[in-house]
PDB file of C-alpha atoms in Angstrom:
ATOM      1  CA  MET A   1     -22.025 -11.703  -8.980  1.00 88.00           C
ATOM      2  CA  TYR A   2     -21.612 -14.649 -11.344  1.00 89.00           C
ATOM      3  CA  GLU A   3     -24.216 -16.766  -9.505  1.00 91.00           C
ATOM      4  CA  ALA A   4     -26.684 -13.872  -9.375  1.00 92.00           C
ATOM      5  CA  LEU A   5     -26.442 -13.205 -13.112  1.00 91.00           C
ATOM      6  CA  ARG A   6     -26.627 -16.927 -13.877  1.00 91.00           C
ATOM      7  CA  ALA A   7     -29.806 -17.274 -11.809  1.00 92.00           C
ATOM      8  CA  TYR A   8     -31.405 -14.393 -13.693  1.00 92.00           C
ATOM      9  CA  PHE A   9     -30.289 -15.048 -17.282  1.00 90.00           C
ATOM     10  CA  VAL A  10     -30.010 -18.854 -17.288  1.00 91.00           C
ATOM     11  CA  ASP A  11     -32.497 -20.026 -14.664  1.00 91.00           C
ATOM     12  CA  ASP A  12     -35.041 -17.257 -15.550  1.00 90.00           C
ATOM     13  CA  ARG A  13     -35.688 -16.366 -11.918  1.00 92.00           C
ATOM     14  CA  PRO A  14     -37.385 -13.006 -11.230  1.00 92.00           C
ATOM     15  CA  SER A  15     -34.985 -10.108 -10.680  1.00 91.00           C
ATOM     16  CA  THR A  16     -36.510  -9.147  -7.327  1.00 91.00           C
ATOM     17  CA  GLU A  17     -36.113 -12.690  -6.056  1.00 92.00           C
ATOM     18  CA  VAL A  18     -32.486 -12.912  -7.267  1.00 92.00           C
ATOM     19  CA  ALA A  19     -31.628  -9.524  -5.778  1.00 93.00           C
ATOM     20  CA  ARG A  20     -33.083 -10.528  -2.416  1.00 92.00           C
ATOM     21  CA  ALA A  21     -31.280 -13.902  -2.443  1.00 92.00           C
ATOM     22  CA  PHE A  22     -27.827 -12.489  -3.208  1.00 92.00           C
ATOM     23  CA  GLY A  23     -27.978  -9.324  -1.111  1.00 91.00           C
ATOM     24  CA  TYR A  24     -28.632  -6.748  -3.847  1.00 93.00           C
ATOM     25  CA  THR A  25     -31.229  -4.050  -3.931  1.00 92.00           C
ATOM     26  CA  ALA A  26     -33.666  -4.132  -6.822  1.00 91.00           C
ATOM     27  CA  GLY A  27     -32.160  -1.032  -8.445  1.00 92.00           C
ATOM     28  CA  SER A  28     -28.502  -2.079  -8.058  1.00 92.00           C
ATOM     29  CA  PHE A  29     -29.222  -5.511  -9.543  1.00 92.00           C
ATOM     30  CA  GLN A  30     -30.889  -3.923 -12.572  1.00 91.00           C
ATOM     31  CA  VAL A  31     -27.784  -1.744 -13.064  1.00 92.00           C
ATOM     32  CA  LEU A  32     -25.630  -4.870 -12.807  1.00 90.00           C
ATOM     33  CA  CYS A  33     -27.673  -6.603 -15.514  1.00 91.00           C
ATOM     34  CA  HIS A  34     -27.497  -3.484 -17.682  1.00 91.00           C
ATOM     35  CA  HIS A  35     -23.666  -3.428 -17.584  1.00 90.00           C
ATOM     36  CA  PHE A  36     -23.492  -7.188 -18.177  1.00 90.00           C
ATOM     37  CA  ARG A  37     -25.552  -6.952 -21.381  1.00 90.00           C
ATOM     38  CA  ARG A  38     -23.150  -4.308 -22.814  1.00 88.00           C
ATOM     39  CA  ASP A  39     -19.899  -5.947 -21.701  1.00 84.00           C
ATOM     40  CA  SER A  40     -18.572  -8.127 -24.503  1.00 74.00           C
ATOM     41  CA  ASP A  41     -15.930  -9.829 -22.323  1.00 82.00           C
ATOM     42  CA  PRO A  42     -16.939  -9.829 -18.644  1.00 80.00           C
ATOM     43  CA  VAL A  43     -14.338 -10.953 -16.130  1.00 80.00           C
ATOM     44  CA  PHE A  44     -15.726 -12.781 -13.101  1.00 79.00           C
ATOM     45  CA  PHE A  45     -12.740 -14.763 -11.898  1.00 77.00           C
ATOM     46  CA  THR A  46      -9.284 -13.152 -11.700  1.00 76.00           C
ATOM     47  CA  SER A  47      -6.087 -14.982 -10.869  1.00 77.00           C
ATOM     48  CA  THR A  48      -3.602 -13.295  -8.561  1.00 75.00           C
ATOM     49  CA  ARG A  49      -0.054 -12.778  -9.753  1.00 77.00           C
ATOM     50  CA  PRO A  50       2.279 -14.184  -7.098  1.00 77.00           C
ATOM     51  CA  GLY A  51       5.120 -11.958  -6.021  1.00 74.00           C
ATOM     52  CA  PRO A  52       8.784 -12.915  -5.788  1.00 74.00           C
ATOM     53  CA  ARG A  53       9.442 -15.950  -3.645  1.00 74.00           C
ATOM     54  CA  SER A  54      13.050 -15.019  -2.865  1.00 77.00           C
ATOM     55  CA  GLN A  55      15.015 -11.940  -1.856  1.00 82.00           C
ATOM     56  CA  PRO A  56      18.365 -11.841  -3.639  1.00 86.00           C
ATOM     57  CA  LYS A  57      20.073  -9.428  -1.236  1.00 85.00           C
ATOM     58  CA  LYS A  58      19.093 -11.392   1.847  1.00 88.00           C
ATOM     59  CA  SER A  59      19.958 -14.705   0.216  1.00 87.00           C
ATOM     60  CA  ALA A  60      23.433 -13.493  -0.769  1.00 87.00           C
ATOM     61  CA  ALA A  61      24.228 -12.292   2.759  1.00 89.00           C
ATOM     62  CA  ARG A  62      22.468 -15.030   4.742  1.00 91.00           C
ATOM     63  CA  GLU A  63      25.556 -17.166   5.401  1.00 91.00           C
ATOM     64  CA  LEU A  64      27.641 -14.149   6.434  1.00 91.00           C
ATOM     65  CA  ILE A  65      24.879 -12.943   8.755  1.00 92.00           C
ATOM     66  CA  ILE A  66      24.694 -16.340  10.466  1.00 92.00           C
ATOM     67  CA  GLU A  67      28.478 -16.483  10.813  1.00 92.00           C
ATOM     68  CA  LEU A  68      28.652 -13.021  12.398  1.00 91.00           C
ATOM     69  CA  ARG A  69      25.772 -13.757  14.784  1.00 91.00           C
ATOM     70  CA  LYS A  70      27.594 -16.878  15.982  1.00 91.00           C
ATOM     71  CA  GLN A  71      30.420 -14.485  16.893  1.00 89.00           C
ATOM     72  CA  ASN A  72      27.921 -12.588  19.088  1.00 87.00           C
ATOM     73  CA  HIS A  73      27.650  -9.493  16.864  1.00 88.00           C
ATOM     74  CA  SER A  74      24.566  -7.305  17.091  1.00 89.00           C
ATOM     75  CA  VAL A  75      22.323  -6.500  14.133  1.00 90.00           C
ATOM     76  CA  TYR A  76      23.896  -3.033  13.843  1.00 88.00           C
ATOM     77  CA  GLU A  77      27.423  -4.446  13.777  1.00 88.00           C
ATOM     78  CA  ILE A  78      26.359  -7.043  11.199  1.00 92.00           C
ATOM     79  CA  SER A  79      24.787  -4.320   9.054  1.00 91.00           C
ATOM     80  CA  GLU A  80      28.025  -2.314   9.095  1.00 89.00           C
ATOM     81  CA  ALA A  81      30.065  -5.418   8.268  1.00 90.00           C
ATOM     82  CA  LEU A  82      27.819  -6.123   5.284  1.00 91.00           C
ATOM     83  CA  LYS A  83      28.377  -2.587   3.984  1.00 90.00           C
ATOM     84  CA  GLU A  84      32.120  -3.206   4.046  1.00 89.00           C
ATOM     85  CA  GLN A  85      31.535  -6.418   2.038  1.00 87.00           C
ATOM     86  CA  ASN A  86      29.556  -4.467  -0.621  1.00 87.00           C
ATOM     87  CA  CYS A  87      26.380  -6.267   0.384  1.00 87.00           C
ATOM     88  CA  PRO A  88      24.441  -3.594   2.272  1.00 89.00           C
ATOM     89  CA  LEU A  89      21.455  -4.574   4.380  1.00 90.00           C
ATOM     90  CA  SER A  90      19.615  -2.495   6.927  1.00 92.00           C
ATOM     91  CA  PRO A  91      19.508  -3.584  10.594  1.00 91.00           C
ATOM     92  CA  THR A  92      15.822  -4.396  10.126  1.00 92.00           C
ATOM     93  CA  ALA A  93      16.596  -6.754   7.232  1.00 92.00           C
ATOM     94  CA  VAL A  94      19.363  -8.415   9.273  1.00 92.00           C
ATOM     95  CA  ARG A  95      16.945  -8.869  12.169  1.00 92.00           C
ATOM     96  CA  GLU A  96      14.411 -10.550   9.838  1.00 92.00           C
ATOM     97  CA  VAL A  97      17.035 -12.995   8.535  1.00 92.00           C
ATOM     98  CA  LEU A  98      18.109 -13.916  12.055  1.00 92.00           C
ATOM     99  CA  LYS A  99      14.491 -14.439  13.074  1.00 91.00           C
ATOM    100  CA  GLU A 100      13.926 -16.746  10.092  1.00 90.00           C
ATOM    101  CA  GLU A 101      17.007 -18.766  11.089  1.00 90.00           C
ATOM    102  CA  GLY A 102      15.789 -19.126  14.673  1.00 91.00           C
ATOM    103  CA  PHE A 103      18.224 -16.784  16.446  1.00 91.00           C
ATOM    104  CA  ALA A 104      16.914 -15.042  19.549  1.00 90.00           C
ATOM    105  CA  PRO A 105      17.645 -11.322  20.087  1.00 89.00           C
ATOM    106  CA  LEU A 106      20.801 -10.556  22.034  1.00 87.00           C
ATOM    107  CA  PRO A 107      20.364  -9.141  25.547  1.00 87.00           C
ATOM    108  CA  ARG A 108      20.816  -5.396  25.740  1.00 83.00           C
ATOM    109  CA  ARG A 109      24.441  -4.519  26.398  1.00 79.00           C
ATOM    110  CA  LEU A 110      25.833  -1.684  28.464  1.00 79.00           C
ATOM    111  CA  ASP A 111      27.631   1.200  26.771  1.00 71.00           C
ATOM    112  CA  ALA A 112      30.950  -0.054  28.169  1.00 74.00           C
ATOM    113  CA  GLU A 113      30.415  -3.450  26.512  1.00 72.00           C
ATOM    114  CA  ARG A 114      29.794  -2.018  23.046  1.00 73.00           C
ATOM    115  CA  LEU A 115      32.367  -1.235  20.415  1.00 70.00           C
ATOM    116  CA  ASP A 116      34.156   2.093  20.607  1.00 71.00           C
ATOM    117  CA  ARG A 117      32.377   4.385  18.146  1.00 71.00           C
ATOM    118  CA  PRO A 118      31.034   7.954  18.115  1.00 73.00           C
ATOM    119  CA  ARG A 119      28.023   8.251  20.390  1.00 72.00           C
ATOM    120  CA  PRO A 120      25.869  11.109  21.668  1.00 74.00           C
ATOM    121  CA  THR A 121      27.569  12.917  24.510  1.00 77.00           C
ATOM    122  CA  ILE A 122      25.915  13.867  27.785  1.00 82.00           C
ATOM    123  CA  GLU A 123      26.226  17.630  28.176  1.00 85.00           C
ATOM    124  CA  PRO A 124      25.939  19.395  31.542  1.00 89.00           C
ATOM    125  CA  ILE A 125      22.650  20.940  32.594  1.00 91.00           C
ATOM    126  CA  ALA A 126      22.421  24.695  32.237  1.00 91.00           C
ATOM    127  CA  ASP A 127      22.717  26.218  35.719  1.00 92.00           C
ATOM    128  CA  VAL A 128      23.933  29.738  36.437  1.00 92.00           C
ATOM    129  CA  ARG A 129      25.123  28.602  39.873  1.00 92.00           C
ATOM    130  CA  ASN A 130      27.747  26.400  38.201  1.00 91.00           C
ATOM    131  CA  LEU A 131      29.120  29.202  36.020  1.00 91.00           C
ATOM    132  CA  SER A 132      32.862  29.644  36.417  1.00 89.00           C
ATOM    133  CA  LEU A 133      34.635  32.825  35.317  1.00 89.00           C
ATOM    134  CA  ALA A 134      38.098  31.460  36.045  1.00 90.00           C
ATOM    135  CA  PRO A 135      40.676  32.180  33.319  1.00 91.00           C
ATOM    136  CA  ARG A 136      40.672  29.410  30.720  1.00 89.00           C
ATOM    137  CA  THR A 137      41.128  28.869  26.988  1.00 91.00           C
ATOM    138  CA  PHE A 138      38.581  27.289  24.704  1.00 90.00           C
ATOM    139  CA  THR A 139      37.613  27.195  21.032  1.00 91.00           C
ATOM    140  CA  THR A 140      34.209  28.446  19.930  1.00 90.00           C
ATOM    141  CA  ARG A 141      32.289  28.632  16.660  1.00 89.00           C
ATOM    142  CA  CYS A 142      30.257  31.612  17.894  1.00 88.00           C
ATOM    143  CA  GLY A 143      33.007  34.121  18.553  1.00 88.00           C
ATOM    144  CA  GLY A 144      31.208  36.800  16.559  1.00 89.00           C
ATOM    145  CA  LEU A 145      28.554  37.047  19.287  1.00 89.00           C
ATOM    146  CA  PHE A 146      31.006  38.788  21.625  1.00 90.00           C
ATOM    147  CA  LEU A 147      31.070  41.774  19.280  1.00 89.00           C
ATOM    148  CA  PHE A 148      27.584  42.565  20.645  1.00 88.00           C
ATOM    149  CA  VAL A 149      28.665  42.576  24.295  1.00 88.00           C
ATOM    150  CA  PRO A 150      29.308  46.377  24.394  1.00 87.00           C
ATOM    151  CA  ASP A 151      25.813  46.974  23.018  1.00 83.00           C
ATOM    152  CA  LEU A 152      24.289  44.631  25.602  1.00 83.00           C
ATOM    153  CA  VAL A 153      26.012  46.567  28.367  1.00 85.00           C
ATOM    154  CA  ARG A 154      24.990  49.909  26.914  1.00 81.00           C
ATOM    155  CA  LEU A 155      21.359  48.840  26.431  1.00 79.00           C
ATOM    156  CA  LYS A 156      21.162  47.374  29.986  1.00 82.00           C
ATOM    157  CA  LEU A 157      19.605  44.102  28.912  1.00 82.00           C
ATOM    158  CA  ASP A 158      19.669  42.665  32.442  1.00 82.00           C
ATOM    159  CA  GLN A 159      17.660  45.564  33.865  1.00 83.00           C
ATOM    160  CA  LEU A 160      15.207  45.209  30.996  1.00 84.00           C
ATOM    161  CA  ALA A 161      14.534  41.557  31.855  1.00 85.00           C
ATOM    162  CA  GLN A 162      13.970  42.407  35.512  1.00 84.00           C
ATOM    163  CA  SER A 163      11.742  45.434  34.912  1.00 84.00           C
ATOM    164  CA  THR A 164       9.418  43.526  32.553  1.00 86.00           C
ATOM    165  CA  HIS A 165       9.278  40.442  34.852  1.00 87.00           C
ATOM    166  CA  MET A 166      10.385  37.988  32.203  1.00 88.00           C
ATOM    167  CA  PRO A 167      10.020  34.332  33.277  1.00 89.00           C
ATOM    168  CA  GLY A 168      13.008  32.674  34.862  1.00 89.00           C
ATOM    169  CA  SER A 169      14.145  30.219  37.511  1.00 90.00           C
ATOM    170  CA  LYS A 170      16.958  29.700  39.994  1.00 91.00           C
ATOM    171  CA  MET A 171      18.923  27.664  37.473  1.00 93.00           C
ATOM    172  CA  ILE A 172      18.285  29.964  34.501  1.00 93.00           C
ATOM    173  CA  PRO A 173      17.236  33.459  35.639  1.00 92.00           C
ATOM    174  CA  ALA A 174      15.339  35.823  33.381  1.00 90.00           C
ATOM    175  CA  GLU A 175      18.517  37.666  32.312  1.00 90.00           C
ATOM    176  CA  GLN A 176      20.254  34.483  31.153  1.00 91.00           C
ATOM    177  CA  ALA A 177      17.103  33.173  29.474  1.00 91.00           C
ATOM    178  CA  LEU A 178      16.690  36.414  27.534  1.00 89.00           C
ATOM    179  CA  ARG A 179      20.336  36.384  26.435  1.00 90.00           C
ATOM    180  CA  SER A 180      19.976  32.754  25.321  1.00 91.00           C
ATOM    181  CA  CYS A 181      17.024  33.624  23.086  1.00 88.00           C
ATOM    182  CA  LEU A 182      18.873  36.676  21.794  1.00 88.00           C
ATOM    183  CA  ALA A 183      21.904  34.541  20.947  1.00 90.00           C
ATOM    184  CA  LEU A 184      19.745  32.331  18.728  1.00 88.00           C
ATOM    185  CA  LYS A 185      18.544  35.374  16.801  1.00 86.00           C
ATOM    186  CA  LEU A 186      21.985  36.936  16.471  1.00 87.00           C
ATOM    187  CA  TRP A 187      23.493  33.664  15.236  1.00 86.00           C
ATOM    188  CA  SER A 188      20.626  33.020  12.759  1.00 83.00           C
ATOM    189  CA  ILE A 189      19.447  29.791  14.382  1.00 82.00           C
ATOM    190  CA  GLU A 190      15.963  29.486  12.896  1.00 75.00           C
ATOM    191  CA  ARG A 191      14.507  26.670  14.998  1.00 77.00           C
ATOM    192  CA  HIS A 192      15.023  25.556  18.569  1.00 77.00           C
ATOM    193  CA  SER A 193      15.924  22.041  17.419  1.00 77.00           C
ATOM    194  CA  HIS A 194      18.886  23.414  15.463  1.00 83.00           C
ATOM    195  CA  VAL A 195      20.584  24.519  18.676  1.00 85.00           C
ATOM    196  CA  MET A 196      21.504  20.928  19.550  1.00 86.00           C
ATOM    197  CA  ALA A 197      24.505  21.154  17.230  1.00 84.00           C
ATOM    198  CA  LEU A 198      25.897  23.993  19.378  1.00 86.00           C
ATOM    199  CA  VAL A 199      24.939  23.024  22.933  1.00 86.00           C
ATOM    200  CA  ALA A 200      28.521  21.927  23.638  1.00 88.00           C
ATOM    201  CA  ASP A 201      29.965  25.285  22.517  1.00 89.00           C
ATOM    202  CA  GLU A 202      31.488  27.043  25.539  1.00 91.00           C
ATOM    203  CA  GLY A 203      31.475  30.408  23.808  1.00 91.00           C
ATOM    204  CA  LEU A 204      27.727  30.290  23.240  1.00 91.00           C
ATOM    205  CA  ALA A 205      27.176  29.373  26.884  1.00 92.00           C
ATOM    206  CA  LEU A 206      29.470  32.162  28.099  1.00 92.00           C
ATOM    207  CA  PHE A 207      27.611  34.730  26.002  1.00 92.00           C
ATOM    208  CA  ALA A 208      24.361  33.616  27.673  1.00 91.00           C
ATOM    209  CA  GLY A 209      26.000  33.810  31.118  1.00 91.00           C
ATOM    210  CA  LEU A 210      25.593  30.106  31.864  1.00 92.00           C
ATOM    211  CA  ASN A 211      27.824  27.120  32.408  1.00 92.00           C
ATOM    212  CA  ALA A 212      26.118  25.357  29.463  1.00 91.00           C
ATOM    213  CA  PHE A 213      23.688  26.526  26.830  1.00 92.00           C
ATOM    214  CA  PRO A 214      20.038  25.438  27.331  1.00 92.00           C
ATOM    215  CA  LYS A 215      18.750  22.508  25.311  1.00 90.00           C
ATOM    216  CA  LYS A 216      15.917  22.634  22.783  1.00 89.00           C
ATOM    217  CA  SER A 217      13.382  21.313  25.310  1.00 89.00           C
ATOM    218  CA  TYR A 218      13.943  24.287  27.618  1.00 90.00           C
ATOM    219  CA  LEU A 219      13.931  26.820  24.775  1.00 89.00           C
ATOM    220  CA  SER A 220      10.674  25.447  23.377  1.00 88.00           C
ATOM    221  CA  GLU A 221       9.051  25.497  26.812  1.00 89.00           C
ATOM    222  CA  TYR A 222      10.346  29.004  27.517  1.00 88.00           C
ATOM    223  CA  SER A 223       8.976  30.387  24.240  1.00 85.00           C
ATOM    224  CA  SER A 224       5.515  29.097  25.177  1.00 87.00           C
ATOM    225  CA  ARG A 225       5.749  30.910  28.528  1.00 88.00           C
ATOM    226  CA  VAL A 226       6.440  34.271  26.861  1.00 87.00           C
ATOM    227  CA  SER A 227       3.062  35.483  25.666  1.00 87.00           C
ATOM    228  CA  HIS A 228       2.403  38.179  23.091  1.00 88.00           C
ATOM    229  CA  THR A 229       1.491  40.604  25.861  1.00 88.00           C
ATOM    230  CA  LYS A 230       4.798  39.971  27.606  1.00 87.00           C
ATOM    231  CA  THR A 231       6.672  40.551  24.350  1.00 86.00           C
ATOM    232  CA  THR A 232       4.848  43.830  23.769  1.00 89.00           C
ATOM    233  CA  GLN A 233       5.647  44.991  27.296  1.00 87.00           C
ATOM    234  CA  MET A 234       9.313  44.179  26.835  1.00 85.00           C
ATOM    235  CA  LEU A 235       9.485  46.080  23.530  1.00 85.00           C
ATOM    236  CA  ALA A 236       7.750  49.091  25.105  1.00 86.00           C
ATOM    237  CA  ALA A 237      10.194  49.081  28.016  1.00 84.00           C
ATOM    238  CA  TRP A 238      13.104  48.754  25.614  1.00 81.00           C
ATOM    239  CA  HIS A 239      11.932  51.783  23.609  1.00 80.00           C
ATOM    240  CA  GLU A 240      11.562  53.838  26.782  1.00 79.00           C
ATOM    241  CA  GLN A 241      15.013  52.788  27.922  1.00 75.00           C
ATOM    242  CA  VAL A 242      16.830  53.698  24.707  1.00 72.00           C
ATOM    243  CA  ASN A 243      14.739  56.739  23.799  1.00 71.00           C
ATOM    244  CA  PRO A 244      17.095  59.328  25.368  1.00 62.00           C
ATOM    245  CA  ASP A 245      20.130  57.844  23.627  1.00 57.00           C
ATOM    246  CA  ASN A 246      21.106  57.975  19.977  1.00 56.00           C
ATOM    247  CA  LEU A 247      21.318  54.337  19.005  1.00 56.00           C
ATOM    248  CA  PHE A 248      22.676  55.022  15.542  1.00 54.00           C
ATOM    249  CA  ASP A 249      24.621  57.849  14.036  1.00 55.00           C
ATOM    250  CA  GLY A 250      23.577  59.846  10.988  1.00 54.00           C
ATOM    251  CA  GLU A 251      25.537  57.605   8.609  1.00 63.00           C
ATOM    252  CA  SER A 252      23.303  54.607   9.183  1.00 65.00           C
ATOM    253  CA  PHE A 253      20.502  53.353   6.965  1.00 68.00           C
ATOM    254  CA  ASN A 254      17.570  50.957   7.147  1.00 72.00           C
ATOM    255  CA  LEU A 255      18.009  47.634   5.374  1.00 75.00           C
ATOM    256  CA  ASP A 256      15.395  45.020   4.613  1.00 78.00           C
ATOM    257  CA  PHE A 257      15.461  41.804   2.587  1.00 79.00           C
ATOM    258  CA  HIS A 258      12.624  40.388   0.476  1.00 81.00           C
ATOM    259  CA  SER A 259      11.912  37.573  -1.949  1.00 85.00           C
ATOM    260  CA  VAL A 260      10.002  38.783  -4.998  1.00 85.00           C
ATOM    261  CA  PRO A 261       8.007  36.005  -6.765  1.00 87.00           C
ATOM    262  CA  TYR A 262       9.289  35.141 -10.250  1.00 86.00           C
ATOM    263  CA  TYR A 263       6.877  33.823 -12.898  1.00 84.00           C
ATOM    264  CA  GLY A 264       9.255  33.552 -15.854  1.00 80.00           C
ATOM    265  CA  GLU A 265      11.099  30.537 -17.216  1.00 76.00           C
ATOM    266  CA  HIS A 266      14.722  31.372 -16.411  1.00 72.00           C
ATOM    267  CA  PRO A 267      16.528  28.057 -15.693  1.00 71.00           C
ATOM    268  CA  VAL A 268      18.822  29.465 -12.973  1.00 77.00           C
ATOM    269  CA  ILE A 269      16.171  30.911 -10.668  1.00 82.00           C
ATOM    270  CA  GLU A 270      16.020  29.030  -7.361  1.00 84.00           C
ATOM    271  CA  ARG A 271      13.138  28.565  -4.950  1.00 83.00           C
ATOM    272  CA  HIS A 272      13.067  30.803  -1.884  1.00 84.00           C
ATOM    273  CA  TYR A 273      10.603  31.357   0.907  1.00 85.00           C
ATOM    274  CA  VAL A 274       8.067  34.112   0.145  1.00 85.00           C
ATOM    275  CA  SER A 275       6.537  35.356   3.397  1.00 80.00           C
ATOM    276  CA  ALA A 276       3.497  36.919   1.723  1.00 78.00           C
ATOM    277  CA  ARG A 277       2.499  33.531   0.334  1.00 78.00           C
ATOM    278  CA  SER A 278       3.902  31.450   3.227  1.00 83.00           C
ATOM    279  CA  ARG A 279       5.597  28.999   0.882  1.00 85.00           C
ATOM    280  CA  ARG A 280       8.703  28.426  -1.238  1.00 85.00           C
ATOM    281  CA  GLN A 281       8.556  29.285  -4.926  1.00 87.00           C
ATOM    282  CA  PRO A 282      10.858  30.626  -7.675  1.00 87.00           C
ATOM    283  CA  SER A 283      11.767  34.154  -6.605  1.00 86.00           C
ATOM    284  CA  ILE A 284      14.389  36.891  -6.879  1.00 85.00           C
ATOM    285  CA  LEU A 285      16.280  37.946  -3.766  1.00 83.00           C
ATOM    286  CA  VAL A 286      16.280  41.722  -3.344  1.00 82.00           C
ATOM    287  CA  PHE A 287      17.074  44.088  -0.512  1.00 78.00           C
ATOM    288  CA  LEU A 288      15.893  47.623   0.157  1.00 76.00           C
ATOM    289  CA  ALA A 289      18.137  50.334   1.606  1.00 74.00           C
ATOM    290  CA  GLN A 290      16.770  53.631   2.924  1.00 72.00           C
ATOM    291  CA  GLU A 291      18.968  56.486   4.027  1.00 68.00           C
ATOM    292  CA  ARG A 292      18.274  57.797   7.493  1.00 63.00           C
ATOM    293  CA  ARG A 293      18.667  61.479   6.567  1.00 64.00           C
ATOM    294  CA  GLY A 294      16.489  61.426   3.461  1.00 62.00           C
ATOM    295  CA  PRO A 295      13.487  59.736   1.905  1.00 59.00           C
ATOM    296  CA  ARG A 296      15.499  58.253  -0.939  1.00 58.00           C
ATOM    297  CA  LEU A 297      14.959  54.505  -1.281  1.00 57.00           C
ATOM    298  CA  LEU A 298      17.447  52.269  -3.077  1.00 59.00           C
ATOM    299  CA  LEU A 299      16.479  48.882  -4.522  1.00 59.00           C
ATOM    300  CA  PHE A 300      19.157  46.251  -5.164  1.00 60.00           C
ATOM    301  CA  GLN A 301      18.291  43.157  -7.145  1.00 60.00           C
ATOM    302  CA  CYS A 302      20.342  39.999  -7.125  1.00 59.00           C
ATOM    303  CA  GLN A 303      20.676  38.970 -10.778  1.00 49.00           C
ATOM    304  CA  PRO A 304      20.379  35.230 -11.474  1.00 49.00           C
ATOM    305  CA  ALA A 305      24.022  34.852 -12.545  1.00 40.00           C
ATOM    306  CA  GLN A 306      25.316  36.899  -9.604  1.00 41.00           C
ATOM    307  CA  ARG A 307      22.838  35.790  -6.959  1.00 41.00           C
ATOM    308  CA  ARG A 308      25.213  33.759  -4.845  1.00 40.00           C
ATOM    309  CA  ARG A 309      27.799  36.530  -4.686  1.00 38.00           C
ATOM    310  CA  SER A 310      25.217  39.181  -3.841  1.00 36.00           C
ATOM    311  CA  ARG A 311      23.703  37.102  -1.134  1.00 37.00           C
TER     312      ARG A 311
END
């Protein structure tokens, strides 16, 4: 840019010739000259500002990192040791320091050769053929699910899965697969990935009728196998199956929860998911109650100061 403007203003070369020599079009070069005439202090040459030449955290821990590596510690063990010395560094930063000092990566060690620390456990594979109903005692976090067992027996859930030809396999038949999905709904597990915190729970597996509860990979694959048509068929069969019976007595009522958008400026209002807008925004939690024997509809609103108790 500097040489092109110098050739035009100082050497008095024609603009078309200068534009062609320096790779400009005739119009763009004229615009460049126009801006140059009106710029009182043009800047052609800028000097870069060099960044920091040293890293204080790495420099302070460099000697300790080298000493621990000479003791054959891995980058993860060195990172934990630095946290105990109030000089925290991530394993990536420790690896960079060791690479700068010329240390080669340690060969991968077996699990038995590593330090004793909490690690992911290997849970058994869900297989109905390995289910044992022998008397035993165990602790479960999902004991409330067994309150629904009488209803499952009364509603004949196993016959429903067979009559609608729900997908299944030898390891996880359709009845057990349907009970596994139902357990997620009853226990308010929103996503399949959240089940991994409960896959070792024996009570959850026993409710599903399996030796172990299915993992998130199976549940995600099973949900893709159940199409909307299959779901509609199952609901229709369920309605036909329970139609002759009275599911609820006359003292029951319909209950539904909603999040009503809030557009005020109250400082206590929290953000909740609003299904109509498919997003989270400041809203008031309310629930609607309708009596079965009458058309009367009751609306209960959770006030901001009492929201947590009402919820």
